[in-house]
XYZ file of C-alpha atoms in Angstrom:
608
model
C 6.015 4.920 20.259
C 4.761 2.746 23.142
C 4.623 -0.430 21.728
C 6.613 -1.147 18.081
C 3.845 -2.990 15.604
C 4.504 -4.814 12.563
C 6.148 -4.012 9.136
C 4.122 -5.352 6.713
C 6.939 -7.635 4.765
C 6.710 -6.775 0.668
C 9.062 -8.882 -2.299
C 9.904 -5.656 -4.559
C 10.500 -6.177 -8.088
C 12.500 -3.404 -10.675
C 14.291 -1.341 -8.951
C 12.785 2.300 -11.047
C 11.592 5.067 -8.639
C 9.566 7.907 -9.433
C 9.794 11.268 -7.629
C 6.600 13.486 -6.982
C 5.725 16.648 -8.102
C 7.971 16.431 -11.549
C 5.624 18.291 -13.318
C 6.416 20.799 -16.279
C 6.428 24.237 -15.007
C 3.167 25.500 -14.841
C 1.179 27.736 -16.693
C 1.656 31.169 -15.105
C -1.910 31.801 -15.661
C -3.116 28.748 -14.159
C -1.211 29.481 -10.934
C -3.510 30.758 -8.635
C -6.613 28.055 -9.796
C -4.014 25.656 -9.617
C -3.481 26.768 -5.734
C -7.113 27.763 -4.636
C -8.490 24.361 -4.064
C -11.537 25.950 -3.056
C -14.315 28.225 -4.940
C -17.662 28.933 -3.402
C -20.596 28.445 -6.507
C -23.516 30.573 -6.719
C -26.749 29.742 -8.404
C -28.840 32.768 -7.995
C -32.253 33.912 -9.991
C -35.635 33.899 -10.669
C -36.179 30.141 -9.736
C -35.974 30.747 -6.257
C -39.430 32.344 -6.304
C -41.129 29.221 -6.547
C -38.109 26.690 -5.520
C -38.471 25.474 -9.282
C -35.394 24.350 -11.224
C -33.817 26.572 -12.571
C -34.168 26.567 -16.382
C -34.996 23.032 -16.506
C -38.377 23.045 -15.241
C -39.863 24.721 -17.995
C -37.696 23.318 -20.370
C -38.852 19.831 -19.263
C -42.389 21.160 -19.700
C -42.751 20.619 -15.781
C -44.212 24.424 -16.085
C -44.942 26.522 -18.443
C -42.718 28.915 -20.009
C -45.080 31.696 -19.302
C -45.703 29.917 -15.691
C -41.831 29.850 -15.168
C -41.437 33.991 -15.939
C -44.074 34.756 -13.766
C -41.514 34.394 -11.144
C -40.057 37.828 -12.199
C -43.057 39.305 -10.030
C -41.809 37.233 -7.082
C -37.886 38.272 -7.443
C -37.306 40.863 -5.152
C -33.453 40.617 -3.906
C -35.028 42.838 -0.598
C -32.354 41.773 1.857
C -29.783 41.190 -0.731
C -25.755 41.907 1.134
C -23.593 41.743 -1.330
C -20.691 42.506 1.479
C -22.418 39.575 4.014
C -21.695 37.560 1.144
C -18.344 37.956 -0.018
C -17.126 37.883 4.017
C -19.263 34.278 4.281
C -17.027 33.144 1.523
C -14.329 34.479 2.665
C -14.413 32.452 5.610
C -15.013 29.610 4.310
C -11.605 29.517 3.130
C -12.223 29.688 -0.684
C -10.153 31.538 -2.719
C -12.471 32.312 -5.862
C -16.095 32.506 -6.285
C -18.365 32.294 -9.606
C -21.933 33.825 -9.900
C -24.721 32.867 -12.480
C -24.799 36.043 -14.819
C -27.464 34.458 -16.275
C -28.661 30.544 -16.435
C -30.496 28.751 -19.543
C -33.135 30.838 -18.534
C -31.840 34.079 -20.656
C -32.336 36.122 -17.457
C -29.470 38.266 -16.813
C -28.401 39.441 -13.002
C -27.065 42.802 -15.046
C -28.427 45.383 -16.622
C -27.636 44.014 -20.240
C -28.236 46.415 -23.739
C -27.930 43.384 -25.828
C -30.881 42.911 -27.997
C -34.245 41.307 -26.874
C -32.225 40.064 -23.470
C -34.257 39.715 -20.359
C -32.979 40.962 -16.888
C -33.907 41.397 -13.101
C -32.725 45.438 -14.079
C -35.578 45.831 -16.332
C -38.129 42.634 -16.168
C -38.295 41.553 -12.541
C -40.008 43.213 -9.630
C -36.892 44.023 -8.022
C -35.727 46.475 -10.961
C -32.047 46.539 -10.187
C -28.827 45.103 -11.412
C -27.655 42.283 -8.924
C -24.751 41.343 -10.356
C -22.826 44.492 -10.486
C -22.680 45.144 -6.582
C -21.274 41.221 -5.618
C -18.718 41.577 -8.357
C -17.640 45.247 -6.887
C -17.526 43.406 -3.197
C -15.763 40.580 -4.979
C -12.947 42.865 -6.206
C -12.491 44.519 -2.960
C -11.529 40.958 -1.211
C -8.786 38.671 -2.024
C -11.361 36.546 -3.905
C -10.824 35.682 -7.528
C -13.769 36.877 -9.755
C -15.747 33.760 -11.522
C -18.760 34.236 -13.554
C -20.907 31.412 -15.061
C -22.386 31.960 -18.375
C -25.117 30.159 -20.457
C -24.731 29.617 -23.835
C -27.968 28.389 -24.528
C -31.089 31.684 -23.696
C -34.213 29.098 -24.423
C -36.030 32.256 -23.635
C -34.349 34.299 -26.308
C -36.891 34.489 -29.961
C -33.126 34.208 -31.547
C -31.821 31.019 -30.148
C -33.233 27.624 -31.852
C -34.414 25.685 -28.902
C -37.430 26.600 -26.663
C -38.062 23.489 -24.901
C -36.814 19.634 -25.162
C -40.264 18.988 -27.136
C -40.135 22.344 -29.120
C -38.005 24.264 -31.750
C -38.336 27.753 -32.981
C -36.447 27.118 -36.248
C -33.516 25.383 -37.998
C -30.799 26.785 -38.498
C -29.765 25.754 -41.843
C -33.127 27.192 -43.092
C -32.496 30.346 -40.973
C -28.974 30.897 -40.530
C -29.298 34.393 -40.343
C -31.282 34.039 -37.374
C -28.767 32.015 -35.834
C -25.923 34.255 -36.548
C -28.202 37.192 -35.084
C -28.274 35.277 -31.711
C -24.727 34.258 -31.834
C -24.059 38.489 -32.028
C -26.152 38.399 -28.900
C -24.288 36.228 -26.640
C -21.371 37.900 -27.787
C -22.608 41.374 -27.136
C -22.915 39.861 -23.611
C -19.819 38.699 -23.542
C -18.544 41.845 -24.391
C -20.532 43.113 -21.765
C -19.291 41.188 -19.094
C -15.538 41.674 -20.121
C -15.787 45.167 -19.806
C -17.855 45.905 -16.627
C -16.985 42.886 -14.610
C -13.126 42.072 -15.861
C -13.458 38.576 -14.950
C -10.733 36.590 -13.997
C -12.384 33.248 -14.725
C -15.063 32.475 -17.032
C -17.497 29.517 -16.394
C -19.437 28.356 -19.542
C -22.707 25.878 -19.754
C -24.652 24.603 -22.388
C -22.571 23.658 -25.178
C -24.068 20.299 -25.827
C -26.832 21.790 -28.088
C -24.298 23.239 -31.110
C -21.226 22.281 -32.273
C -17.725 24.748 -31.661
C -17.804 26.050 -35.363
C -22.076 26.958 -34.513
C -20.752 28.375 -31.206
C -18.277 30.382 -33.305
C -16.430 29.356 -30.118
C -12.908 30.457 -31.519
C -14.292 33.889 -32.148
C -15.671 33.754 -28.139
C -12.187 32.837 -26.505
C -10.561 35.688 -28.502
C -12.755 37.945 -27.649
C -12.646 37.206 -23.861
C -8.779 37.454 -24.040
C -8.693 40.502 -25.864
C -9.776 42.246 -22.715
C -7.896 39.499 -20.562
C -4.888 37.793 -22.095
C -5.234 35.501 -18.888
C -8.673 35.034 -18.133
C -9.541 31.047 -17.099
C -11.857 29.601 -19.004
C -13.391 26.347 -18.345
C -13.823 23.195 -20.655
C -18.004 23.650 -21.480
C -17.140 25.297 -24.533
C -16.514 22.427 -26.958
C -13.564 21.340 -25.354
C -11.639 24.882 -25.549
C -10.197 25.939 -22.520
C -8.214 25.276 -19.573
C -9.651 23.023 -17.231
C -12.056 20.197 -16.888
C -15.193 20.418 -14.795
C -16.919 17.243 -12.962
C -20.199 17.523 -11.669
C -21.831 16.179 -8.849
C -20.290 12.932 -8.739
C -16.569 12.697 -7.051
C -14.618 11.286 -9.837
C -13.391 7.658 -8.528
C -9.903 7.887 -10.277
C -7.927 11.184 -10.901
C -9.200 12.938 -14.125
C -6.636 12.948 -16.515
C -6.843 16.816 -17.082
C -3.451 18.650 -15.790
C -6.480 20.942 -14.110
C -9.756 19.847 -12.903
C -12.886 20.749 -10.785
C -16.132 19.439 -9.368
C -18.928 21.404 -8.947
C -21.071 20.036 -6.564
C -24.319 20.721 -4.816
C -24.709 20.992 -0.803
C -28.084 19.187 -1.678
C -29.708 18.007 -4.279
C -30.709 20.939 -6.181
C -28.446 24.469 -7.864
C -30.960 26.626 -7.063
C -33.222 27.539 -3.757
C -35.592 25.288 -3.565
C -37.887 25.380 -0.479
C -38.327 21.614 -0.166
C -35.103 20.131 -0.524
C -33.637 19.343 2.583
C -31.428 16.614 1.345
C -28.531 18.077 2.796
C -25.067 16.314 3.509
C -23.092 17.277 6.439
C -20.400 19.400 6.836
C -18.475 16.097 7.892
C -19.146 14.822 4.138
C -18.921 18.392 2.485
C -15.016 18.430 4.194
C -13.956 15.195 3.157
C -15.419 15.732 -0.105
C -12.756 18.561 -0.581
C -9.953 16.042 1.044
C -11.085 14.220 -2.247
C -10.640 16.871 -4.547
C -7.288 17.882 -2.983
C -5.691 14.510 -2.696
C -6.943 13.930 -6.354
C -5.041 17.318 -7.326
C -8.787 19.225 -8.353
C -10.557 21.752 -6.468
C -14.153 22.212 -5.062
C -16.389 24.192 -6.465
C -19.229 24.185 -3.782
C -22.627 25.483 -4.713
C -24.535 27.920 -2.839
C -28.102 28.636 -3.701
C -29.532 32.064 -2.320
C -33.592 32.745 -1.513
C -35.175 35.139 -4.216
C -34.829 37.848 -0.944
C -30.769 37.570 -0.964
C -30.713 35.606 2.211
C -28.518 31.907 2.342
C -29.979 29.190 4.029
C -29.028 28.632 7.440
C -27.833 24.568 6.280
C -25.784 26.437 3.710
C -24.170 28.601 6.310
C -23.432 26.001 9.054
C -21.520 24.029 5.898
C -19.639 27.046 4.933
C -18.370 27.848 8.400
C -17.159 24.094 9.370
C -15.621 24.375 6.024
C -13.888 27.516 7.646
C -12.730 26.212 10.528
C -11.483 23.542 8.811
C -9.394 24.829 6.160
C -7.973 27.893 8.574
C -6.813 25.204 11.128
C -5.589 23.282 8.222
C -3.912 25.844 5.676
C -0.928 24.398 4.662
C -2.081 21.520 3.584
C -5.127 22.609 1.558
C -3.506 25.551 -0.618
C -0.947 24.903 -3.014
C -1.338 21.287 -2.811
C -0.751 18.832 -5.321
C -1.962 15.100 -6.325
C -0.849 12.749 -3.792
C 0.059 8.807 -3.990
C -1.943 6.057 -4.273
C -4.059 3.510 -2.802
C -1.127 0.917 -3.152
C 1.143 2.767 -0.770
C -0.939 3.920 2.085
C -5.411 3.920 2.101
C -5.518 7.592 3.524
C -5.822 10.532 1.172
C -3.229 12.377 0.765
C -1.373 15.465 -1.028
C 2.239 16.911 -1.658
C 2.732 20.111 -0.964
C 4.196 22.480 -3.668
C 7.957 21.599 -3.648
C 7.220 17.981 -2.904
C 9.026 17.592 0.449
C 6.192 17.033 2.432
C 3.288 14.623 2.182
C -0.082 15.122 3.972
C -2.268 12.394 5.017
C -5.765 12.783 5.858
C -7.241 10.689 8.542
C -11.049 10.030 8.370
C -10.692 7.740 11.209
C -9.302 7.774 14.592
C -6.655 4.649 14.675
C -3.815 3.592 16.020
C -1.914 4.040 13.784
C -0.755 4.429 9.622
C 1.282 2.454 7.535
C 3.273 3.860 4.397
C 4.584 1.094 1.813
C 7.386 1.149 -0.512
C 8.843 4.263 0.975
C 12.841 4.715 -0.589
C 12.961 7.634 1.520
C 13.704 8.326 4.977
C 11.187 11.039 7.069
C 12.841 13.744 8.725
C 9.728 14.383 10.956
C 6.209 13.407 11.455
C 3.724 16.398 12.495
C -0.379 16.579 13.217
C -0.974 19.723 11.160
C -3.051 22.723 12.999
C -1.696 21.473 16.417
C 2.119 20.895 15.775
C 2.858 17.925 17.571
C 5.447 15.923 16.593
C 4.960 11.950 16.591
C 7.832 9.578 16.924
C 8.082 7.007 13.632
C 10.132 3.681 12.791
C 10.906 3.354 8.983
C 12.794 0.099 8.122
C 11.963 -2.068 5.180
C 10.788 0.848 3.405
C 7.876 1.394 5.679
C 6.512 3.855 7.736
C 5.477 3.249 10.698
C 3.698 6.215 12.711
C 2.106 5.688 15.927
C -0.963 7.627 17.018
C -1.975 6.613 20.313
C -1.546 9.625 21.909
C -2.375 12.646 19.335
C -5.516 14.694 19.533
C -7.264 14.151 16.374
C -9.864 16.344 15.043
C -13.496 15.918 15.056
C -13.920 15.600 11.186
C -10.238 15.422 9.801
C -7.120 15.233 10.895
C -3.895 15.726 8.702
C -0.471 14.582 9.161
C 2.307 16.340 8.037
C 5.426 13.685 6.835
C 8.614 16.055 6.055
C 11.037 15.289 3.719
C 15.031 16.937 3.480
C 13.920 16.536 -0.355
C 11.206 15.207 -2.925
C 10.667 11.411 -1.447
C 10.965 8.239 -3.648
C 8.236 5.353 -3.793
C 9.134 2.003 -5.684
C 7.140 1.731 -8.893
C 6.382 -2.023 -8.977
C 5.974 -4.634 -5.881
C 4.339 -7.791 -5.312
C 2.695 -8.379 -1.953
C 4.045 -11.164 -0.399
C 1.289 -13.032 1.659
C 2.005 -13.851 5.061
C 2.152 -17.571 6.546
C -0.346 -18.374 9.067
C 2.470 -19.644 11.312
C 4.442 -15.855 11.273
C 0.815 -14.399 11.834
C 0.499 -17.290 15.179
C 3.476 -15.611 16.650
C 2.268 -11.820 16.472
C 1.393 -11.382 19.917
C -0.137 -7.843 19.800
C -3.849 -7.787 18.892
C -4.283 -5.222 16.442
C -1.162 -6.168 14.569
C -2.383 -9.649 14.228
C -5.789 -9.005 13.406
C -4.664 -5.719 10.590
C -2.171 -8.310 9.110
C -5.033 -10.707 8.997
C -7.078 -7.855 7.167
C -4.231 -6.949 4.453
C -3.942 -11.224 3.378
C -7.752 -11.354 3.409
C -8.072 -7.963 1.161
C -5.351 -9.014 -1.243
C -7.101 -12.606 -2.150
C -4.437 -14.330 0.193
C -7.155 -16.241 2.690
C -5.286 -17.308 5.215
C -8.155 -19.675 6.524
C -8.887 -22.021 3.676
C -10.341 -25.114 4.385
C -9.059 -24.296 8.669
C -12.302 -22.869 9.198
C -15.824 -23.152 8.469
C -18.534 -19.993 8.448
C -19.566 -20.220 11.975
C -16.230 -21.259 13.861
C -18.124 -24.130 14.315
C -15.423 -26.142 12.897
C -12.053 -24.723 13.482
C -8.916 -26.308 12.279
C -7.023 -27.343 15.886
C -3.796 -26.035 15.089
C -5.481 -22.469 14.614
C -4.191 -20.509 18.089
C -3.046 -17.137 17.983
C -0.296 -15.870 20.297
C -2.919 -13.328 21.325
C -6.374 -14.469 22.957
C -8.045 -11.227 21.054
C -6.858 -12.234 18.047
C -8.815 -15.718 18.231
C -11.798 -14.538 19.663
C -11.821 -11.425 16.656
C -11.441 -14.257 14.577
C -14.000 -16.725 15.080
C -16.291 -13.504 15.243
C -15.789 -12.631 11.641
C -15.427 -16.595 10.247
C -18.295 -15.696 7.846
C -15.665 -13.592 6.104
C -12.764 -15.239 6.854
C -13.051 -18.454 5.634
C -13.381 -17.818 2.309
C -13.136 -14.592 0.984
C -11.940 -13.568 -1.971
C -9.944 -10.423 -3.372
C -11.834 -6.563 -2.979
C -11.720 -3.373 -4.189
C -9.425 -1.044 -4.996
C -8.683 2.195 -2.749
C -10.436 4.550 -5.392
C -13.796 2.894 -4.328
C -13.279 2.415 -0.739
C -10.791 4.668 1.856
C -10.185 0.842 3.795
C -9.290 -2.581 3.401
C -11.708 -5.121 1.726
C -13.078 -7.946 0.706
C -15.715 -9.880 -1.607
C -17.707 -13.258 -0.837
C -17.346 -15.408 -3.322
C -20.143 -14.976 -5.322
C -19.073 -11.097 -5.266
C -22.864 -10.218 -4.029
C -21.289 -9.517 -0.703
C -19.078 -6.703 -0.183
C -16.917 -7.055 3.054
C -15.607 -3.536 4.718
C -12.911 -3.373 7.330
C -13.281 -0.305 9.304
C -10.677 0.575 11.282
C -11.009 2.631 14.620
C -13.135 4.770 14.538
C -14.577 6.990 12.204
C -15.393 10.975 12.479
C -18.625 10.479 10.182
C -20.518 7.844 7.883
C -17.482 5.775 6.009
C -17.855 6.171 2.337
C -18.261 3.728 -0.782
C -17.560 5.767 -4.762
C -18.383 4.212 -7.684
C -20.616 1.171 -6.823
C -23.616 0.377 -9.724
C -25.303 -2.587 -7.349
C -28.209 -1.367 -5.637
C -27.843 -2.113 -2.105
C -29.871 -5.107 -0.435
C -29.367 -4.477 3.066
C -26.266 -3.950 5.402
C -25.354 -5.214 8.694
C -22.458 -5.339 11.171
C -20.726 -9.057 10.735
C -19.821 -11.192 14.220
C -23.559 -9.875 15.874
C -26.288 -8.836 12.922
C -26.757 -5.457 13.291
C -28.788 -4.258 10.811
C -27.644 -0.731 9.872
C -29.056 2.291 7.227
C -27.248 4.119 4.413
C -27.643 7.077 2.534
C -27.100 7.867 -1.354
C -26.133 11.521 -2.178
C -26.068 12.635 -6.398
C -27.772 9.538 -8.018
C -29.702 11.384 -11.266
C -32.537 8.729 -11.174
C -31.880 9.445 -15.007
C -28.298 8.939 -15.165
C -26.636 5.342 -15.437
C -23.589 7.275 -13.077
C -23.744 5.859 -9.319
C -24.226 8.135 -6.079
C -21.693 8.388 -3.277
C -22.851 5.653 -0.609
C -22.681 6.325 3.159
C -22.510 4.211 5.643
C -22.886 5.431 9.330
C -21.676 3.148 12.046
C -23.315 3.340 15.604
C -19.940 4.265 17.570
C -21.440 1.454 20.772
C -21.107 -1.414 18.071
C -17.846 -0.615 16.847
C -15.515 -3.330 17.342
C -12.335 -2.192 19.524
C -10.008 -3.581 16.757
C -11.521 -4.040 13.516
C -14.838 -3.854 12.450
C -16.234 -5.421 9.501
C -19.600 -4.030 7.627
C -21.603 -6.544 5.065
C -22.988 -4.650 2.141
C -25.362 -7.088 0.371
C -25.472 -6.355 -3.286
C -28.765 -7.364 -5.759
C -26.171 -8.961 -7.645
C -22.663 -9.419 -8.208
C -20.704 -5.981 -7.589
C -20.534 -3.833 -10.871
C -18.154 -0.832 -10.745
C -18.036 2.410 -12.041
C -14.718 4.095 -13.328
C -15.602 6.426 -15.822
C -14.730 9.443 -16.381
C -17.372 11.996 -14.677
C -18.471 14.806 -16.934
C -20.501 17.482 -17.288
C -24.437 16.775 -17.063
C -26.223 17.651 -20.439
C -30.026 16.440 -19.091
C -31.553 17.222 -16.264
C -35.240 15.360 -16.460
């Protein structure tokens, strides 16, 4: 390491360690889901005709019903590849992949016998079974098979609903009625079981009927009578194996053993020919570093034309995605939940035996800091190239310099190797630092980063030494370094009296909050591969701008349901020229004082 920095100086208290990756033994079956980290979704069907959504749009009375079937004459599947399919997502590095058999919609992709059921075989204009020749691709890869099944068929004259304004019947007047369409799903089931032999089964729609209406017992033992270890998500009651947030990236770890997000590339499941609301494949990778550090996987939705084709967007995502996770494989599969926000601000993961730790870099810096480390690194690696970086631990901190490592263009991952499972302290106080120790640091960026932590962490160094110009500057205020002064008086507004911010779940960064907590301060350090991200903030946003020179600057808000109370992910993209060399600090003005979000994402039962 060319020059040695700073160890940031901690006071721990009880001397208890915990040790990663303690975990029961696993579930056999859960294994491989458990390991995947990635799964490619696939909303495909009749609402691709007309770019409508799927199921909803009728059901919202948007369209008519009778509007919304027309669509069958539209759905032709004329250039569908089954095989171009299965090799995209095979690419793309996932490791399972799960296909709407049928939607809310009651339009099955197969060639179903079960009583008054619709299906592209025998109702659409393409007159052929879809689903049968993905699944047979499907089981000629190494894919896992996942299919996605409705629950609710407001088409079928059986089930009770029709539309949110309409009802066909109640079932304690007609329970007979209701136990005919309960055979019905199940004879889908059946269906399904025996032609397809899933090895994961995605259910939707249970909010409209209780488990014991569901008979959903009666469904889980029929699935595993034709697979003892079939996977079966949570959307049926509560039974099954796994929990399943959508769209929004849960701001704390669920507290299911297994979890995953599904999650749109846009806005919208389905095709539809005028959304073009698409995040990048920057956002779409780190999105996955989320789930992984988190211990979840991705599901990431695809959404085919009614011809068979995927959108070109669709495709560049999936193949960054590739080239991501193939440069990157040991530390996406078979990862587990990493540390938190209190010992370093990078994601991170364990890897399967808990010896190593990966960090994922969104930035290009100078280097990382890990706190509260018992135990000492045998080596320090940047994953895909090999290189192997020097490191100082003392004090129970990692140092790791990165001055001279190629980093990659949307993440880069460091591999920290352990002879076994490290230690981390469980409890510590940060000790602020004296403005007199902080006078003597003579290199720039440790000054100004030690300046950062105090300021994040509510210890304001500059109270009542400064004013919120550097008009007024206390005389005894001189830093050994000339940068460090003229960094300072730059970002006084913040400085001289800020108060304690946010926690690492909401922002990948150091922080800090005016204080009248309308202002939210963010220290951005080097420089980032794509817009820096905010999770988990209610406020709507005022304006933003880049402190020390004004800047104004944009944002962008991805999955904020104008109908849902649950926030969107906030961007933030940074014009590289006004980047400041050391430390640069973005304003986010709230429309009130900040209100955050923490709970638990779930599944979406509206869609207005």
């Amino acid at each position: 390491m060319k020059n040695k920095l700073f160890a940031v100086l901690y006071c721990i208290i009880a001397l208890p360690t915990f040790a990663q990756n303690t975990l029961t033994k696993e579930s056999q079956k859960m294994e491989w889901f458990d390991d995947a980290k990635l799964g490619i979704f696939i909303h495909w069907g009749i609402y691709a005709v007309n770019g409508l959504s799927e199921s909803w749009s009728f059901f919202n009375n948007y369209t008519s019903h009778e509007n919304y079937l027309e669509q069958l004459n539209g759905f032709t599947g004329k250039n569908y590849n089954p095989q171009q399919w299965v090799k995209l997502i095979e690419e793309s590095g996932a490791k399972y992949t799960v296909i709407t058999s049928k939607h809310h919609d009651g339009i099955a992709l197969w060639d179903t016998k079960a009583e008054k059921g619709l299906s592209t075989a025998k109702d659409a204009v393409a007159k052929k079974d879809v689903l049968t020749p993905f699944i047979q691709a499907v089981k000629k890869s190494n894919l896992k098979t996942g299919i996605y099944f409705s629950l609710p068929d407001w088409s079928h004259p059986y089930y009770d609903i029709k539309t949110k304004t309409q009802k066909r019947y109640d079932l304690k007047q007609e329970p007979q009625r209701w136990g005919n369409f309960v055979d019905f799903y199940q004879t889908q089931l059946t269906e399904i079981s025996q032609q397809f032999k899933p090895d994961l089964l995605w259910f939707d729609g249970d909010w409209e009927h209780s488990s014991e209406e569901w008979k959903a017992e009666e469904s889980l033992n029929l699935l595993r009578k034709y697979n003892p270890n079939i996977i079966i998500n949570s959307r049926l009651n509560h039974h099954g194996d796994y929990e399943t947030p959508e769209q929004g990236i849960p701001v704390e770890r669920p507290k299911g053993r297994y979890w995953e997000l599904c999650y749109t590339m846009n806005d919208s499941w389905g095709y539809q020919h005028f959304d073009h609301n698409y995040k990048t494949p920057n956002m779409i990778v780190r999105t996955l570093v989320d789930c992984i550090s988190m211990g979840g996987n991705l599901l990431l939705d695809i959404g085919p034309k009614e011809d068979g084709t995927i959108p070109h967007e669709q495709i560049e995502i999936l193949k960054e995605l590739g080239r991501w996770t193939k440069k990157h494989t040991e530390a996406v599969y078979g990862t587990r939940a990493g540390i938190g926000s209190e010992y370093i601000f990078e994601k991170n993961a364990f890897s399967k035996d808990g010896k190593t730790l990966y960090i994922y870099l969104e930035n290009v810096k100078e280097q990382i800091v890990l706190s509260s480390l018992q135990s000492r690194p045998k080596s320090v690696k940047v994953v895909g190239s090999g290189e192997k970086l020097t490191f100082d631990f003392t004090q129970q901190t990692l140092l790791v310099g990165l001055e001279d490592i190629t980093f990659d263009p949307t993440v880069t991952v460091l591999a920290v190797e352990f002879e076994e499972k490290p230690t981390f302290n469980l409890k510590r106080i940060i000790v602020p630092t004296d403005l007199k120790f902080v006078h003597t640091i003579a290199h720039p960026y440790a000054g100004i980063k030690e300046i950062v932590r105090n300021t994040s962490i509510g210890a304001n160094l500059f109270k009542g030494k400064l004013n919120d110009d550097a008009s007024e500057i206390d005389k005894d205020i001189h830093f050994a370094s000339e940068t460090v002064n003229q960094w300072v008086k730059k970002h006084a507004e913040v400085l001289y009296d800020a108060k304690k911010g946010i926690d690492g779940n909401h922002y990948n960064g150091y922080s800090a909050l005016s204080p009248d907590r309308q202002t939210l301060y963010l220290f951005v350090e080097g420089k980032p591969t794509g817009p820096i991200a905010l999770k988990g903030i209610k406020n709507a946003i005022s304006r933003i701008r880049i402190v020390g020179e004004g800047s104004m600057i944009g944002h962008q808000i991805f999955n904020k349901l104008y109908w849902s109370d649950r926030p969107g992910i906030i961007y933030i993209d940074i014009p590289e020229n006004r980047l400041d060399k050391h430390m640069t600090v973005i304003a986010v003005l709230l429309d009130k004082p900040i209100e955050l979000h923490k709970e638990e994402v779930k599944a979406i039962e509206s869609n207005l």
